[in-house]
Coordinates of C-alpha atoms in Angstrom, one line a residue:
M1 CA 132.4 -3.1 81.8
A2 CA 128.7 -2.9 82.4
E3 CA 129.3 -3.0 86.1
Q4 CA 131.6 -0.3 87.5
T5 CA 133.4 -2.4 90.1
V6 CA 135.7 0.4 91.3
R7 CA 135.0 4.1 92.0
Y8 CA 137.7 6.7 91.9
E9 CA 137.4 10.1 93.7
R10 CA 139.8 12.9 94.3
R11 CA 139.6 14.7 97.7
G12 CA 142.2 17.3 97.6
P13 CA 145.6 15.5 97.8
V14 CA 144.0 12.2 98.5
A15 CA 142.6 9.7 96.0
V16 CA 139.9 7.4 97.3
V17 CA 139.7 4.1 95.4
T18 CA 136.5 2.2 96.4
M19 CA 135.7 -1.4 95.5
N20 CA 132.1 -1.4 94.4
R21 CA 130.5 -4.8 94.6
P22 CA 128.8 -4.4 98.0
E23 CA 126.1 -7.0 97.1
Y24 CA 128.9 -9.6 96.9
R25 CA 130.9 -8.3 99.9
N26 CA 133.3 -6.8 97.3
A27 CA 134.4 -10.2 96.1
Q28 CA 137.3 -9.6 93.6
N29 CA 136.6 -10.8 90.1
S30 CA 139.1 -10.0 87.3
A31 CA 137.1 -7.0 86.2
M32 CA 137.6 -5.5 89.7
T33 CA 141.3 -6.3 89.7
Y34 CA 142.0 -4.5 86.5
E35 CA 139.8 -1.6 87.4
L36 CA 141.8 -1.3 90.7
D37 CA 145.0 -1.4 88.6
A38 CA 143.7 1.4 86.4
A39 CA 142.7 3.5 89.4
F40 CA 146.2 3.0 91.0
Y41 CA 147.9 4.0 87.8
R42 CA 145.6 7.1 87.7
A43 CA 146.6 8.0 91.2
A44 CA 150.3 7.4 90.5
D45 CA 150.2 9.7 87.4
D46 CA 148.3 12.5 89.1
D47 CA 150.8 15.0 90.5
E48 CA 148.2 16.4 92.8
V49 CA 147.6 13.1 94.6
K50 CA 149.9 12.5 97.5
V51 CA 148.2 9.6 99.2
V52 CA 145.8 6.8 98.2
V53 CA 143.0 5.4 100.4
L54 CA 141.6 2.0 99.4
A55 CA 138.1 1.3 100.6
G56 CA 135.2 -1.1 100.1
A57 CA 131.6 0.0 99.6
G58 CA 128.9 -1.4 101.9
P59 CA 129.3 -3.3 105.2
H60 CA 132.4 -5.2 104.2
F61 CA 135.9 -4.3 102.9
S62 CA 136.3 -7.5 100.9
A63 CA 135.3 -11.2 101.2
G64 CA 138.3 -12.1 99.0
H65 CA 138.6 -13.7 95.5
D66 CA 135.4 -14.3 93.6
I67 CA 134.8 -18.0 93.6
G68 CA 131.0 -18.1 93.0
T69 CA 129.2 -14.9 92.1
P70 CA 127.3 -14.3 88.8
G71 CA 130.1 -11.9 87.8
R72 CA 132.9 -14.5 88.2
D73 CA 135.1 -14.1 85.1
A74 CA 138.1 -16.4 85.6
D75 CA 137.7 -17.7 82.1
Q76 CA 138.0 -14.3 80.5
S77 CA 141.0 -12.5 79.1
F78 CA 142.0 -9.0 80.1
D79 CA 144.7 -6.5 79.1
R80 CA 147.6 -8.1 81.1
R81 CA 150.0 -5.7 82.8
A82 CA 151.6 -7.4 85.7
S83 CA 153.3 -10.4 84.0
L84 CA 154.8 -11.3 80.7
W85 CA 153.6 -14.9 81.2
W86 CA 151.2 -15.9 78.4
D87 CA 147.4 -15.5 78.8
H88 CA 145.6 -18.2 80.7
V89 CA 142.7 -18.3 78.3
G90 CA 143.1 -21.2 75.9
T91 CA 145.2 -23.3 78.3
S92 CA 144.2 -25.8 80.9
G93 CA 145.1 -27.4 84.2
G94 CA 148.1 -26.0 86.1
E95 CA 149.3 -24.0 83.1
S96 CA 146.1 -22.0 83.1
R97 CA 145.8 -21.4 86.8
Y98 CA 149.5 -20.6 87.2
A99 CA 149.4 -18.0 84.4
R100 CA 146.2 -16.3 85.8
E101 CA 147.3 -16.2 89.4
S102 CA 150.8 -15.0 88.6
E103 CA 149.1 -12.0 86.9
V104 CA 145.9 -11.1 88.8
Y105 CA 146.9 -12.1 92.3
L106 CA 150.6 -12.2 93.1
G107 CA 151.7 -10.0 90.3
M108 CA 149.1 -7.2 90.8
C109 CA 149.6 -7.1 94.5
R110 CA 153.4 -6.9 94.3
R111 CA 153.1 -4.0 91.8
W112 CA 150.5 -2.1 93.9
R113 CA 152.9 -2.5 96.9
E114 CA 155.4 -0.6 94.9
L115 CA 153.1 2.3 94.0
P116 CA 155.4 5.3 94.9
K117 CA 152.7 7.0 97.1
P118 CA 151.5 5.9 100.5
M119 CA 148.4 3.7 100.5
I120 CA 146.0 3.4 103.4
A121 CA 143.5 0.5 103.6
M122 CA 140.2 1.6 105.2
V123 CA 138.8 -1.7 106.5
Q124 CA 135.3 -2.4 107.9
G125 CA 133.6 -5.8 108.4
A126 CA 135.1 -8.7 106.6
C127 CA 138.7 -8.7 105.3
V128 CA 139.1 -12.3 104.2
A129 CA 141.7 -14.2 102.1
G130 CA 142.1 -12.1 98.9
G131 CA 140.9 -9.1 101.0
L132 CA 144.0 -9.5 103.2
M133 CA 146.2 -9.3 100.1
L134 CA 144.7 -5.9 99.2
A135 CA 145.1 -4.6 102.7
W136 CA 148.6 -6.0 103.1
C137 CA 149.9 -4.4 100.0
C138 CA 148.9 -1.0 101.5
D139 CA 151.3 0.8 103.8
L140 CA 148.9 1.4 106.6
I141 CA 145.6 -0.1 107.8
V142 CA 142.9 1.8 109.6
A143 CA 140.1 -0.5 110.7
S144 CA 136.7 -0.1 112.3
D145 CA 136.1 -1.9 115.6
D146 CA 133.8 -4.4 114.0
A147 CA 136.4 -5.4 111.3
F148 CA 137.9 -8.9 111.3
F149 CA 140.6 -10.6 109.3
A150 CA 140.9 -14.3 108.2
D151 CA 142.6 -16.5 105.8
P152 CA 140.6 -19.8 105.8
V153 CA 142.0 -21.3 102.6
V154 CA 143.7 -24.1 104.5
R155 CA 140.2 -25.6 104.4
M156 CA 140.8 -26.0 100.7
G157 CA 144.1 -27.8 101.4
I158 CA 146.0 -24.7 100.3
P159 CA 148.7 -23.0 102.4
G160 CA 147.3 -19.4 102.5
V161 CA 146.6 -16.9 99.8
E162 CA 148.9 -16.1 96.9
Y163 CA 150.4 -12.9 98.4
F164 CA 151.9 -14.8 101.3
A165 CA 152.9 -12.0 103.6
H166 CA 151.7 -13.7 106.8
P167 CA 155.1 -14.4 108.5
W168 CA 156.2 -10.8 107.9
V169 CA 152.9 -9.2 108.9
M170 CA 152.6 -11.1 112.2
P171 CA 154.9 -13.2 114.4
P172 CA 155.3 -16.7 112.9
R173 CA 153.6 -18.5 115.8
V174 CA 150.6 -16.2 115.4
A175 CA 150.6 -16.8 111.6
R176 CA 150.5 -20.5 112.3
E177 CA 147.5 -20.3 114.5
F178 CA 145.8 -17.8 112.1
L179 CA 146.3 -20.3 109.2
Y180 CA 145.9 -23.6 111.0
T181 CA 142.5 -22.7 112.5
G182 CA 141.2 -20.3 109.8
D183 CA 139.6 -18.3 112.7
R184 CA 138.8 -14.7 112.5
M185 CA 141.1 -12.2 114.1
P186 CA 139.4 -9.1 115.5
A187 CA 140.7 -5.7 114.5
A188 CA 141.7 -5.0 118.2
R189 CA 143.9 -8.1 118.2
A190 CA 145.5 -7.2 114.9
R191 CA 146.3 -3.8 116.3
E192 CA 148.0 -5.4 119.4
L193 CA 150.2 -7.4 117.0
G194 CA 151.2 -4.3 115.1
W195 CA 149.7 -5.0 111.7
V196 CA 146.7 -2.7 112.0
N197 CA 147.6 0.9 112.8
R198 CA 144.4 2.3 114.2
V199 CA 141.0 0.9 115.3
V200 CA 138.1 3.3 115.6
P201 CA 134.3 3.0 115.8
R202 CA 132.6 2.3 112.5
D203 CA 131.1 5.8 112.4
D204 CA 134.5 7.4 112.7
L205 CA 136.3 5.2 110.2
E206 CA 136.2 7.5 107.2
A207 CA 137.2 10.6 109.1
E208 CA 140.1 8.8 110.8
A209 CA 141.5 7.3 107.6
L210 CA 141.1 10.5 105.6
G211 CA 142.5 12.6 108.4
L212 CA 145.6 10.4 108.5
A213 CA 145.9 10.6 104.7
E214 CA 145.8 14.4 104.8
R215 CA 148.4 14.5 107.5
I216 CA 150.7 12.3 105.5
A217 CA 150.0 14.4 102.4
A218 CA 151.7 17.4 104.0
M219 CA 155.0 15.6 103.7
P220 CA 157.2 16.0 100.6
R221 CA 156.1 13.7 97.8
F222 CA 159.6 12.4 96.9
G223 CA 160.5 12.0 100.5
L224 CA 157.5 9.8 101.0
A225 CA 158.3 7.8 97.9
L226 CA 161.9 7.1 99.0
T227 CA 160.8 6.2 102.5
K228 CA 158.3 3.8 101.2
K229 CA 160.9 2.2 98.9
A230 CA 163.3 2.0 101.8
I231 CA 160.9 0.0 104.0
N232 CA 159.9 -2.2 101.1
Q233 CA 163.5 -3.0 100.4
A234 CA 164.1 -3.8 104.1
E235 CA 161.2 -6.2 104.1
D236 CA 162.5 -7.9 100.9
L237 CA 166.0 -8.2 102.5
M238 CA 164.3 -10.0 105.3
G239 CA 163.1 -12.6 102.7
M240 CA 159.6 -11.4 102.0
R241 CA 159.8 -11.5 98.2
A242 CA 161.7 -14.8 98.0
G243 CA 159.5 -16.3 100.6
M244 CA 156.4 -15.4 98.6
D245 CA 157.9 -17.0 95.5
S246 CA 158.5 -20.3 97.3
V247 CA 155.0 -20.4 98.9
F248 CA 153.4 -19.6 95.5
G249 CA 154.8 -22.9 94.2
L250 CA 153.3 -24.7 97.2
H251 CA 150.0 -23.0 96.6
H252 CA 149.9 -24.4 93.1
L253 CA 151.0 -27.8 94.2
A254 CA 147.9 -27.8 96.5
H255 CA 145.6 -26.7 93.6
A256 CA 147.0 -29.5 91.4
H257 CA 146.7 -32.1 94.2
N258 CA 143.1 -31.1 94.8
A259 CA 142.3 -31.4 91.1
E260 CA 144.0 -34.8 90.8
V261 CA 142.4 -36.5 93.8
G262 CA 139.0 -34.8 93.7
G263 CA 138.5 -33.1 90.4
D264 CA 138.2 -29.7 92.0
S265 CA 141.2 -27.4 92.5
L266 CA 139.4 -25.7 95.4
G267 CA 139.0 -28.9 97.4
G268 CA 135.2 -28.9 97.1
Q269 CA 134.9 -25.6 98.9
T270 CA 132.4 -22.9 97.9
A271 CA 132.0 -19.3 98.9
K272 CA 129.2 -20.4 101.3
S273 CA 131.1 -23.2 102.9
M274 CA 134.2 -21.0 103.4
A275 CA 132.0 -18.3 105.1
E276 CA 130.2 -20.8 107.3
G277 CA 133.4 -22.4 108.5
G278 CA 134.8 -19.3 110.3
R279 CA 134.3 -18.2 113.8

């Protein structure tokens, strides 16, 4: 790709994977998704890497899925890895959208969650919608005190992002308010609810996240992998995977409804209107 959307750096036993579209608040186009996938494969295959830190370049971690930048590439085909479903290119309507989102959104995030090394999301500024998916498939979240989290896609008539972890990440009544209002949740509140591990001043964010990564890296690699698998399995036994499957169907019903009644699967929303609606 002409634009390097992801940077990869080894810092001793820690791999730092950085989303690199700061001019667009690290909005995730398909190029970025597949570069992230390649970076996580690289970290998984490197015997010297014990922990992965996921970061975003610039003022914001990620504003979510790319729904309007000049680099939007939803109509392009990539080397599919997460799903055996056929390519979305050359299809139309629900068939196209379901195929693409099964691959680049739900499929990718599920596989990254299974990466057999601990992952830490290092979050500053905005972590919105698709950005939540990236943070939530990590094991731990370290946030700056100016970070905020939001999933405003109900404004599109859609019941949350594709990786629907909300009722497992936070109490269901909080998840309802989070989705029903689309309001921003400050990092301090997310920490109170237990789904952010640490909140520190912005200037201390990198040192805090890397220090935690190095501390974890002192543990046995196989022990970490088995512990991660044990917790993931416990979440799935509590219905997380099956719940995501059921909501993914509702998600696509909403897209189809929007397209049928208004001709736009996003309910007429744009990146600008979504950003302006939050508080």
